[in-house]
Structure formats: C-alpha cells, structure tokens
Amino acid sequence: MFLTQNLLEALESLTTNKLRSGLTMLGIVIGVGAVIALLAVGQGASATISGSINSIGTNLIFIVPNRSTDITVRRPLTLQDAQAIGDPLNAPSILLTSVLYTVGPVKVSAAGQTVSMSIDGVTSTYADVRNLTMAEGDFISDTQMTGRASVAVLGTTTAENLFGTSSNLIGETVRISGQPFRIIGIQASKGGSGFTNSDDVIYIPFTTAVSRLAQSTDGAPDRVDMIVAQAVSANAVPQASDEIKQIIRSRHNTEVGKDDFTLETQQDILSVTSQITGVLTIFLGGIAAISLLVGGIGIMNIMLVSVTERTREIGLRKALGARRRDILIQFLTESATLSVVGGFIGIGLGAGLAYAIGLIANATGNSFTPVVGLNSILLATIFSATIGLFFGIYPASRAAGLQPVEALRYE
Amino acid sequence: MDDWVIELEDIRKVYRMGIEEVNALAGLTLRVKRGEVLAIMGPSGSGKSTLMNIIGCLDRPTSGTYHLDGKTVSQLADDALAEIRNKKVGFVFQSFNLLGRSTASANVELPLRYAGVNHGRRERAQKMLRLVGLGERMDHKPMELSGGQQQRVAIARALVNDPAIILADEPTGNLDSRSGAEILDLLLQLNREQGTTLVIVTHDPNVAKHASRVIRLKDGCIEEDHVSDTKPA
Ligand SMILES: Nc1ncnc2c1ncn2[C@@H]1O[C@H](COP(=O)(O)OP(=O)(O)OP(=O)(O)O)[C@@H](O)[C@H]1O
Ligand SMILES: [Mg+2]
C-alpha cells in the first residue's frame, strides 16, 4: 500500500529532473553492465577451456618414461607393468589400463595410395580407456591381441587418405611395411582437437606391432611407450596415482627420489586453468565492482544535493505529520529506485555486450559462448539495490534528522 | 467550566547564539477557548512566530508546560510531536508551502497519508477542495493557480485531518488586498460553520478587527489582551 505510493512519488520526483537522474544512473548502468559482461566472458571462457580438457578425460593417468638425465638406471615400462597396475588387488582405485607402443613412421599403402605414418600398437582395452567409439566394425579383441593377428583399426582421415572414403571398408586389406593387415574397424571421428589430428591413426594389436613391425626390441620385447590408466573416478585420481607409483617403484626397484617414470594427469592442467580463469574472473569483477562503487558515490552525491535543495519540502512534510521514518523511507526509495533501475538497464547492456563479444570471438575463430547466468543477474540486482540503499542512508538520515522549524525557514 | 483548547503556562524559549542569549518568549501564559478567533500582533522580533511554532508543536519550549486539546505536549519526542501535528494542528503559511510537483488534491491528501489513511483519501481531499471553493481546480498544479487559490489549497490541506486548531502565520502577507480579504473571509467562515479554533499572526489591523480576541506581544510577553464584545467566541 505505502510501498507503491512511495515508489510513485519517488519516480515523480526523479522524473522532474530527468537529465540529472539519468546521469546519476549512468554510473550504476556502466558498473552493472561491466560486472555482467565481464562475468559472462569469464564464465564462458572457463567453460570452454574446462570443456576441452574434460573431453580428453579427467580420470586418466598417463605413465611415460622419465626422460630426465638425472636418472642413470632406467628400466623400460612394460606390458607387465600395465597388467600389474590393472590388477584390482594391487590398485583398487584403478578401473582399467592399456598400453601404447608406437612404431614408425612406416609406409602404409592401399588401393594404389601410399602414405607414411606412425602405427599405434595397443591392447584391447585401449578403446574403452580412451573413450573411442567405432563408426564401423569392432576394436581389437583379446583373441586378436594374444593371437598376434594382422588386423587394423583406421581413423577416418587415414581411411579417406588411402581409400577416398571411410565407409564400407571392413574386410579390405591395408599394407603396413609391405605386410597385409585386414581392416576390422573404422574409428568414429573425434574431430581435430588442436595440434594433433586424432583421426589420422592406425591401431593394431600390441603383440603384432612388437613381433611384426618393431625394428629392434632393445632386449625388452614387452617395452611400451606409454601406459594409460583409468581411475574409478576423477576424484580418485590422486589416490590412483599413489598406487601406480608404489607398484612401479617396487617392480623397477627404483632408488628413493629417482623414479624412472613420470605421471601426467588432466587434473593438473584442469586445476591450473581453473585457477587462472578464476583469478581472471575475480580481477575483472574487481574492476567492475570499483566502477559500481563510483556509481554509488555518485548517487550519494546527488542525493545530498537533493536533500539540501528540498529542505523546505522536508520541513513542510514534517509540519504535516511526517515522522523520521517517513522521510527516511522517501529518500531511500529514491536512491534505491535510481540504482535498481540503473541496475536493470546495466544488466541489459552487459548481456548485449557479452553477446557482442561472443559474436566477435566466434567470427575470429575462437569459439566460446559468454554465459549470462541467473546468478550474475541476481548478484547485480542485489548489489545495485544494496549500493542504492547504502549510499542513500546518509543523505536520507540527514533529511530525516532535520528540525521542522529550521527546515521551514530555509531559503 | 471553560473548554480550553490551548493552555500555555509560563512558557520560555531561549535561543543561544554563542554566549549571547535571546529570550524569544519570556514566561508567557495564555489560554485559548475552543472556537475562538485569536489574532496575535506585535512588532517584528516580538516572538510571534516563536509562539506559533510552540503552539503548532513544531518546536519545544525551553521551559513551561503546554496542554493542547487536553494533552501535555511540552516535552514529547520528535515522532510523538509529528503525530500531534498531524492529528490536531492545521498550518497555513505565509508562503503557501505547497509541493510544486503534486496536484492540488495530492497536496491536500498528504496529511492523510502521514496519518496512515489508506482508503478514501482522494474523496476526502476533494471534499475539502470543494469546501474552499476549488472544486474545479483539483488536478491543477500550484504553478497553474493564483496566489489566492494556492492559499485555499493550503487551507483545505490544513482542514483535511479535522484538527483542533488552525494556525496561520501571516496568511495574507503574500496576497494582494482583495484575495487577502477573501482568504480571511474563508477562514472566518470555516470558524463560524465548523467551529474551528483559529490562531492568526498578523500585522494587518483589518484582520485583527474580525478576531474575537487580540493579543499584542512585546519582547516575548503579552503586552495587551483584548476580547471583543461584538464578536463573542
Ligand atoms: N533560530 C533562532 N536562533 C536565534 N534567535 C532566534 C531564532 N528564531 C528566532 N530568534 C529570535 O527570537 C526573537 C523572536 O523571533 P520571532 O521570529 O518569533 O519574531 P516575530 O515576532 O515572528 O517577528 P516578525 O514579525 O518579523 O516575523 C527575535 O529576536 C529573533 O531574532
Ligand atoms: Mg514571524
């Protein structure tokens, strides 16, 4: 009842001096607009970055030989290491392991086309661990693995390079280093994610790669280039890493502090990037908050001027029976109206700005979508209302504290 | 038993300007009957406005007691005084003091808003405006009204809460003699018809002529108190 009346009166009083109210509001508009736009850009950027990291797999641990020259005694990682890690009795936090052994580059030919590329020897679990899906046929099976079968799974790019198509190729033959391999599957396209094209690959059984293609086995026939372990969950990665270190250290008899292997996880990258984007968002938000603060001081300034200008009006209202609280509410309503209306305009402006930034980013090839979240809208609304109230309190209580006689006499 | 609406007892008002003290009111005692028309006269600086401020509960006396309409109000707190002003006192100022942004009827509604009246405010305001002869000008803003009309709006505003007393500090001071006379007639008519107690500060002997009682102030004291025989209260 009184609220609407107060609001109407505040609007009436603010519209009598439109230019002044508009300019005062501008401070809040710019502040809130900046907060909304910068938060949207920050959130969009971090969503894009963590999204591309997540697609690699946040629960994976990559184990590779330690290339540091400090390590003098070095044992290679082997298939047996991978199997030991994959044993749930040894390492309960690990779901699956697989290995990667790369040969080449070697000559690969089919249908009259010849290309030179590396060949990946993997175990049957590799598809599950790396989240590979098949467009056609199947991935390498356990039987093919133990039987050293001459079978191959091709990526779509490789298939197209060799055959000019990536469909209906099951059963076709591809020659790798002159030896015939039967195609049993085509891997579904993963899309080029940055520096490597994960569609330009050929997978063959690890055993086949070692026995048929390897130049020399360095006296270690089960040597692998990399073990990939999949933890039971992303949260279990630290625990799983500890288990892996224990197992390989005891298998390799490494000296303390001289591991001949290193672990890489996506979590490290993820936490670093989320730290960076977090700091960036806070930094941008801080700048925006400062402009909001300046807007708030602008409101306080104008409200003080307004109280002085309207001293007689305040005296009259008091003579007619206005209590302290009535005057306080009147002026607080005005300052809150200024800042909330400014806040809403600012939200619109900020959302538009974020949208424009998104368009520019997409046009320049950096695909990311700024996110104007409900929480940042809520935050901006509450924040601007609070600023209006906070910076309105001092002028309003000055008005409310005026003595009627003196206020009425004011010229 | 007389029905006193205003009872002032030994009222003092001292203004301190640094070390200097000004006794604006120096132990003034005054009783006003309900329905009286009291004119307060006196030279400039004699304390007329100071007295009006205390009668109107805009200010507190330095010492002394004041009963308004049977209630002791001399030492009430600010918000309590605001409520007394709202319910018991109607002000008419020399310079009208209307809100320029609001229409005549919104101006008259204002005391009702502070009284917490939520329903029928507009109707009551319009009734008052018709009473003062401004039925045709309800939605005009003060800028669009003549001085005499503005003062009528102020009188309607003073009346709207049905106060015990109406205080007018030189109500005709900013008006030409014709509209001044009309305003005076209106106030006297309201006193006759509604029985409203009127206290008018004036320099105008013509105004004083129509009062039922005239007091003359000098240096914060009542120098002369004259009850007219021709105009019984
Ligand atoms: N706020 C104040 N501070 C100091 N002195 C004051 C104040 N208000 C009034 N006075 C003094 O009190 C005395 C009475 O003033 P008051 O305004 O009541 O006179 P008045 O009779 O209304 O005069 P006028 O006819 O000019 O309006 C004067 O001497 C004035 O200077
Ligand atoms: Mg005076």
Short mmCIF file of C-alpha atoms in Angstrom, two decimals, chain A residues 28-378:
data_model
loop_
_atom_site.label_atom_id
_atom_site.label_comp_id
_atom_site.label_asym_id
_atom_site.label_seq_id
_atom_site.Cartn_x
_atom_site.Cartn_y
_atom_site.Cartn_z
CA ILE A 28 25.31 2.31 -11.96
CA VAL A 29 24.44 1.33 -15.54
CA ILE A 30 28.10 1.21 -16.51
CA GLY A 31 29.11 -0.56 -13.31
CA VAL A 32 26.47 -3.27 -13.51
CA GLY A 33 26.94 -3.60 -17.28
CA ALA A 34 30.66 -4.16 -16.76
CA VAL A 35 30.04 -6.72 -13.99
CA ILE A 36 27.57 -8.68 -16.12
CA ALA A 37 29.67 -8.59 -19.30
CA LEU A 38 32.95 -9.47 -17.59
CA LEU A 39 31.44 -12.28 -15.53
CA ALA A 40 29.76 -13.66 -18.65
CA VAL A 41 33.00 -13.60 -20.61
CA GLY A 42 34.93 -15.13 -17.70
CA GLN A 43 32.41 -17.92 -17.22
CA GLY A 44 32.18 -18.60 -20.94
CA ALA A 45 35.96 -18.78 -21.27
CA SER A 46 36.43 -21.13 -18.34
CA ALA A 47 33.56 -23.33 -19.56
CA THR A 48 35.22 -23.60 -22.98
CA ILE A 49 38.64 -24.38 -21.52
CA SER A 50 37.50 -26.94 -18.98
CA GLY A 51 35.18 -28.46 -21.57
CA SER A 52 38.06 -29.17 -23.93
CA ILE A 53 40.16 -30.55 -21.09
CA ASN A 54 37.31 -32.76 -19.90
CA SER A 55 36.93 -34.24 -23.37
CA ILE A 56 40.41 -35.72 -23.05
CA GLY A 57 39.33 -37.47 -19.88
CA THR A 58 39.76 -36.15 -16.38
CA ASN A 59 40.08 -39.59 -14.82
CA LEU A 60 43.04 -40.68 -16.94
CA ILE A 61 46.63 -41.06 -15.79
CA PHE A 62 49.36 -41.25 -18.42
CA ILE A 63 52.55 -43.06 -17.38
CA VAL A 64 55.62 -42.36 -19.50
CA PRO A 65 59.36 -42.98 -19.02
CA ASN A 66 61.22 -40.26 -17.15
CA ARG A 67 63.50 -38.63 -19.73
CA SER A 68 65.44 -36.65 -17.15
CA THR A 69 69.25 -37.10 -17.39
CA ASP A 70 69.42 -37.39 -13.58
CA ILE A 71 68.15 -40.93 -13.90
CA THR A 72 71.05 -43.26 -14.58
CA VAL A 73 69.41 -46.64 -14.01
CA ARG A 74 66.38 -46.86 -16.24
CA ARG A 75 64.06 -49.79 -16.79
CA PRO A 76 61.52 -49.52 -19.58
CA LEU A 77 57.79 -49.56 -18.91
CA THR A 78 56.38 -52.90 -19.96
CA LEU A 79 53.12 -54.64 -20.67
CA GLN A 80 53.59 -56.45 -17.37
CA ASP A 81 53.78 -53.10 -15.53
CA ALA A 82 50.44 -52.21 -17.10
CA GLN A 83 48.95 -55.54 -16.10
CA ALA A 84 50.19 -55.15 -12.51
CA ILE A 85 48.62 -51.73 -12.29
CA GLY A 86 45.41 -53.04 -13.81
CA ASP A 87 45.09 -55.71 -11.11
CA PRO A 88 42.37 -54.50 -8.72
CA LEU A 89 44.07 -56.32 -5.84
CA ASN A 90 47.16 -54.13 -6.29
CA ALA A 91 45.44 -50.93 -7.20
CA PRO A 92 41.79 -50.69 -6.11
CA SER A 93 41.43 -47.12 -7.42
CA ILE A 94 42.15 -48.15 -10.98
CA LEU A 95 39.48 -49.43 -13.30
CA LEU A 96 41.35 -50.24 -16.49
CA THR A 97 44.79 -49.94 -18.04
CA SER A 98 46.03 -50.02 -21.56
CA VAL A 99 49.35 -49.50 -23.33
CA LEU A 100 50.58 -47.65 -26.36
CA TYR A 101 53.58 -48.70 -28.41
CA THR A 102 54.29 -46.58 -31.43
CA VAL A 103 56.19 -47.85 -34.45
CA GLY A 104 57.33 -45.87 -37.41
CA PRO A 105 56.81 -43.83 -39.40
CA VAL A 106 56.40 -46.68 -41.85
CA LYS A 107 54.97 -46.93 -45.35
CA VAL A 108 51.27 -47.71 -45.47
CA SER A 109 49.57 -48.47 -48.77
CA ALA A 110 46.19 -49.50 -50.10
CA ALA A 111 44.25 -49.09 -53.33
CA GLY A 112 47.33 -47.70 -55.03
CA GLN A 113 47.83 -44.92 -52.44
CA THR A 114 50.88 -44.82 -50.19
CA VAL A 115 51.34 -42.70 -47.07
CA SER A 116 53.99 -42.59 -44.38
CA MET A 117 52.74 -42.65 -40.80
CA SER A 118 53.23 -43.99 -37.29
CA ILE A 119 51.38 -47.11 -36.20
CA ASP A 120 49.95 -47.46 -32.70
CA GLY A 121 50.21 -50.87 -31.08
CA VAL A 122 47.61 -51.09 -28.33
CA THR A 123 45.83 -53.61 -26.11
CA SER A 124 42.12 -54.39 -26.43
CA THR A 125 41.20 -52.10 -23.52
CA TYR A 126 42.55 -49.02 -25.29
CA ALA A 127 39.20 -48.12 -26.87
CA ASP A 128 37.45 -48.18 -23.50
CA VAL A 129 40.16 -46.24 -21.71
CA ARG A 130 40.41 -43.51 -24.34
CA ASN A 131 36.68 -43.41 -24.95
CA LEU A 132 36.98 -44.35 -28.63
CA THR A 133 33.81 -45.23 -30.50
CA MET A 134 33.58 -47.17 -33.70
CA ALA A 135 31.87 -45.90 -36.84
CA GLU A 136 32.06 -49.37 -38.38
CA GLY A 137 33.19 -52.82 -37.21
CA ASP A 138 34.90 -53.51 -33.88
CA PHE A 139 38.01 -52.62 -32.00
CA ILE A 140 40.85 -55.10 -31.48
CA SER A 141 39.72 -58.11 -29.35
CA ASP A 142 41.59 -60.08 -26.68
CA THR A 143 41.91 -63.07 -29.02
CA GLN A 144 43.42 -60.90 -31.75
CA MET A 145 45.75 -59.49 -29.13
CA THR A 146 47.03 -62.85 -27.88
CA GLY A 147 46.98 -64.38 -31.40
CA ARG A 148 49.13 -61.54 -32.84
CA ALA A 149 46.51 -61.14 -35.54
CA SER A 150 47.24 -58.96 -38.56
CA VAL A 151 44.25 -56.69 -38.10
CA ALA A 152 43.97 -52.91 -38.10
CA VAL A 153 41.55 -50.19 -36.99
CA LEU A 154 41.75 -46.99 -39.06
CA GLY A 155 40.88 -43.42 -38.21
CA THR A 156 38.53 -41.67 -40.65
CA THR A 157 41.21 -39.34 -42.02
CA THR A 158 43.58 -42.22 -42.69
CA ALA A 159 40.81 -44.20 -44.36
CA GLU A 160 39.98 -41.30 -46.63
CA ASN A 161 43.64 -40.70 -47.46
CA LEU A 162 44.02 -44.33 -48.52
CA PHE A 163 40.62 -45.28 -49.94
CA GLY A 164 38.97 -41.92 -50.63
CA THR A 165 36.12 -42.98 -48.31
CA SER A 166 35.68 -44.01 -44.71
CA SER A 167 32.71 -46.35 -45.12
CA ASN A 168 32.30 -49.98 -46.26
CA LEU A 169 35.96 -50.77 -45.65
CA ILE A 170 35.59 -53.74 -43.26
CA GLY A 171 37.47 -56.72 -44.69
CA GLU A 172 39.62 -54.61 -47.01
CA THR A 173 43.37 -55.02 -46.82
CA VAL A 174 45.94 -52.38 -46.00
CA ARG A 175 49.68 -52.98 -46.37
CA ILE A 176 51.85 -51.79 -43.50
CA SER A 177 55.60 -52.08 -44.20
CA GLY A 178 54.58 -54.39 -47.01
CA GLN A 179 52.66 -56.79 -44.76
CA PRO A 180 48.91 -57.26 -45.30
CA PHE A 181 46.53 -56.25 -42.48
CA ARG A 182 42.79 -56.82 -42.55
CA ILE A 183 40.66 -53.79 -41.62
CA ILE A 184 38.28 -54.73 -38.79
CA GLY A 185 37.01 -51.33 -37.77
CA ILE A 186 36.81 -47.63 -38.53
CA GLN A 187 37.02 -45.30 -35.58
CA ALA A 188 34.32 -42.63 -35.36
CA SER A 189 35.66 -39.14 -35.96
CA LYS A 190 36.74 -37.27 -32.81
CA GLY A 191 37.35 -34.06 -34.68
CA GLY A 192 40.65 -32.28 -34.83
CA SER A 193 41.30 -31.01 -31.31
CA GLY A 194 44.16 -28.58 -31.70
CA PHE A 195 47.67 -29.72 -32.51
CA THR A 196 47.15 -33.40 -33.31
CA ASN A 197 44.59 -34.92 -35.60
CA SER A 198 43.23 -37.86 -33.64
CA ASP A 199 41.52 -39.17 -36.78
CA ASP A 200 44.79 -39.84 -38.59
CA VAL A 201 45.70 -43.10 -36.83
CA ILE A 202 46.07 -46.83 -37.35
CA TYR A 203 45.68 -49.15 -34.36
CA ILE A 204 47.00 -52.70 -34.46
CA PRO A 205 47.38 -55.28 -31.64
CA PHE A 206 50.35 -54.51 -29.40
CA THR A 207 51.72 -58.05 -29.82
CA THR A 208 51.55 -57.77 -33.59
CA ALA A 209 53.35 -54.43 -33.52
CA VAL A 210 56.18 -55.88 -31.44
CA SER A 211 56.58 -59.11 -33.39
CA ARG A 212 55.98 -57.90 -36.95
CA LEU A 213 56.87 -54.23 -37.18
CA ALA A 214 59.41 -53.37 -34.47
CA GLN A 215 62.91 -52.73 -35.83
CA SER A 216 64.62 -53.84 -32.66
CA THR A 217 63.23 -54.63 -29.24
CA ASP A 218 66.28 -53.49 -27.24
CA GLY A 219 66.22 -56.83 -25.46
CA ALA A 220 62.91 -55.94 -23.88
CA PRO A 221 60.19 -57.44 -26.01
CA ASP A 222 57.32 -56.10 -23.88
CA ARG A 223 58.52 -52.50 -23.79
CA VAL A 224 55.74 -49.88 -24.20
CA ASP A 225 55.90 -46.13 -24.80
CA MET A 226 53.06 -45.27 -22.52
CA ILE A 227 50.67 -46.85 -20.06
CA VAL A 228 47.24 -45.29 -19.77
CA ALA A 229 45.38 -45.95 -16.53
CA GLN A 230 41.78 -45.07 -15.94
CA ALA A 231 40.90 -44.24 -12.33
CA VAL A 232 37.50 -45.28 -10.99
CA SER A 233 36.52 -41.60 -10.89
CA ALA A 234 38.05 -38.16 -11.44
CA ASN A 235 38.19 -37.74 -7.66
CA ALA A 236 40.15 -40.99 -7.26
CA VAL A 237 42.98 -39.76 -9.49
CA PRO A 238 45.34 -38.68 -6.65
CA GLN A 239 44.81 -41.99 -4.82
CA ALA A 240 45.26 -43.94 -8.05
CA SER A 241 48.48 -42.02 -8.80
CA ASP A 242 49.89 -43.06 -5.42
CA GLU A 243 49.03 -46.68 -6.07
CA ILE A 244 50.68 -46.58 -9.50
CA LYS A 245 53.88 -45.04 -8.10
CA GLN A 246 54.12 -47.73 -5.41
CA ILE A 247 53.61 -50.58 -7.84
CA ILE A 248 56.11 -49.40 -10.47
CA ARG A 249 58.72 -48.38 -7.88
CA SER A 250 58.72 -51.85 -6.39
CA ARG A 251 58.68 -53.53 -9.81
CA HIS A 252 61.56 -51.33 -11.07
CA ASN A 253 63.50 -51.29 -7.78
CA THR A 254 64.00 -47.56 -8.14
CA GLU A 255 66.07 -45.56 -5.71
CA VAL A 256 64.23 -43.14 -3.50
CA GLY A 257 63.56 -39.92 -5.40
CA LYS A 258 64.79 -41.38 -8.67
CA ASP A 259 61.67 -42.62 -10.39
CA ASP A 260 62.35 -43.79 -13.95
CA PHE A 261 58.78 -42.85 -14.92
CA THR A 262 56.52 -39.84 -14.65
CA LEU A 263 52.76 -39.46 -14.32
CA GLU A 264 50.65 -36.93 -16.16
CA THR A 265 47.05 -36.22 -15.34
CA GLN A 266 44.47 -33.86 -16.81
CA GLN A 267 43.72 -32.75 -13.28
CA ASP A 268 46.92 -30.78 -13.03
CA ILE A 269 46.06 -28.89 -16.20
CA LEU A 270 42.46 -28.54 -15.13
CA SER A 271 43.26 -27.11 -11.73
CA VAL A 272 45.83 -24.72 -13.17
CA THR A 273 43.47 -23.45 -15.83
CA SER A 274 40.57 -23.13 -13.42
CA GLN A 275 42.89 -21.21 -11.12
CA ILE A 276 43.87 -18.90 -13.96
CA THR A 277 40.32 -18.31 -15.14
CA GLY A 278 39.22 -17.87 -11.52
CA VAL A 279 41.83 -15.20 -10.89
CA LEU A 280 40.93 -13.57 -14.19
CA THR A 281 37.23 -13.50 -13.30
CA ILE A 282 37.93 -12.05 -9.86
CA PHE A 283 40.25 -9.47 -11.37
CA LEU A 284 37.72 -8.39 -13.99
CA GLY A 285 34.94 -8.49 -11.42
CA GLY A 286 37.03 -6.32 -9.12
CA ILE A 287 37.45 -3.66 -11.77
CA ALA A 288 33.73 -3.77 -12.44
CA ALA A 289 32.99 -3.54 -8.71
CA ILE A 290 35.09 -0.40 -8.47
CA SER A 291 33.03 1.25 -11.18
CA LEU A 292 29.89 0.21 -9.29
CA LEU A 293 31.32 1.83 -6.18
CA VAL A 294 31.97 5.03 -8.09
CA GLY A 295 28.37 4.89 -9.30
CA GLY A 296 27.22 4.52 -5.71
CA ILE A 297 29.19 7.56 -4.62
CA GLY A 298 27.56 9.47 -7.49
CA ILE A 299 24.17 8.53 -6.09
CA MET A 300 25.15 9.69 -2.62
CA ASN A 301 26.40 12.97 -4.01
CA ILE A 302 23.19 13.69 -5.90
CA MET A 303 21.01 12.63 -3.00
CA LEU A 304 22.87 15.04 -0.70
CA VAL A 305 22.30 17.85 -3.18
CA SER A 306 18.69 16.85 -3.45
CA VAL A 307 18.20 16.84 0.33
CA THR A 308 19.65 20.34 0.59
CA GLU A 309 17.53 21.59 -2.27
CA ARG A 310 14.40 20.18 -0.74
CA THR A 311 14.96 21.27 2.84
CA ARG A 312 11.77 23.34 2.82
CA GLU A 313 9.80 20.43 1.40
CA ILE A 314 11.13 18.22 4.19
CA GLY A 315 10.17 20.86 6.78
CA LEU A 316 6.69 21.09 5.32
CA ARG A 317 6.24 17.31 5.31
CA LYS A 318 7.29 17.21 8.94
CA ALA A 319 4.87 20.04 9.79
CA LEU A 320 2.13 17.97 8.20
CA GLY A 321 2.97 14.98 10.39
CA ALA A 322 5.74 13.05 8.62
CA ARG A 323 7.79 11.06 11.12
CA ARG A 324 11.53 10.42 10.87
CA ARG A 325 10.87 7.10 9.25
CA ASP A 326 8.54 8.55 6.59
CA ILE A 327 11.24 10.95 5.39
CA LEU A 328 13.91 8.25 5.62
CA ILE A 329 11.86 5.87 3.50
CA GLN A 330 11.04 8.60 0.99
CA PHE A 331 14.69 9.36 0.26
CA LEU A 332 15.85 5.74 0.47
CA THR A 333 13.17 4.82 -2.06
CA GLU A 334 14.51 7.48 -4.39
CA SER A 335 18.12 6.33 -4.18
CA ALA A 336 17.18 2.65 -4.41
CA THR A 337 14.95 3.38 -7.41
CA LEU A 338 17.82 5.18 -9.11
CA SER A 339 20.22 2.32 -8.60
CA VAL A 340 17.82 -0.57 -9.26
CA VAL A 341 16.54 0.99 -12.50
CA GLY A 342 20.17 1.68 -13.39
CA GLY A 343 20.95 -1.92 -12.47
CA PHE A 344 18.29 -3.33 -14.79
CA ILE A 345 19.46 -1.17 -17.67
CA GLY A 346 23.00 -2.28 -16.84
CA ILE A 347 22.02 -5.95 -16.96
CA GLY A 348 20.58 -5.40 -20.43
CA LEU A 349 23.66 -3.50 -21.53
CA GLY A 350 26.01 -6.13 -20.07
CA ALA A 351 24.12 -9.01 -21.68
CA GLY A 352 24.22 -7.22 -25.03
CA LEU A 353 27.91 -6.54 -24.61
CA ALA A 354 28.62 -10.18 -23.72
CA TYR A 355 26.62 -11.32 -26.73
CA ALA A 356 28.60 -8.98 -28.97
CA ILE A 357 31.89 -10.26 -27.53
CA GLY A 358 30.71 -13.82 -28.22
CA LEU A 359 29.93 -12.90 -31.83
CA ILE A 360 33.33 -11.27 -32.29
CA ALA A 361 35.08 -14.27 -30.72
CA ASN A 362 33.23 -16.69 -32.98
CA ALA A 363 33.93 -14.57 -36.05
CA THR A 364 37.65 -14.66 -35.27
CA GLY A 365 37.55 -18.42 -34.85
CA ASN A 366 37.74 -18.67 -31.05
CA SER A 367 34.53 -20.49 -30.42
CA PHE A 368 33.14 -19.67 -26.99
CA THR A 369 29.78 -18.63 -25.60
CA PRO A 370 29.58 -15.96 -22.90
CA VAL A 371 27.22 -17.13 -20.16
CA VAL A 372 24.93 -14.52 -18.57
CA GLY A 373 23.96 -16.70 -15.63
CA LEU A 374 20.89 -16.18 -13.48
CA ASN A 375 23.24 -15.91 -10.53
CA SER A 376 25.13 -12.98 -12.02
CA ILE A 377 21.82 -11.21 -12.80
CA LEU A 378 20.69 -11.84 -9.23
#
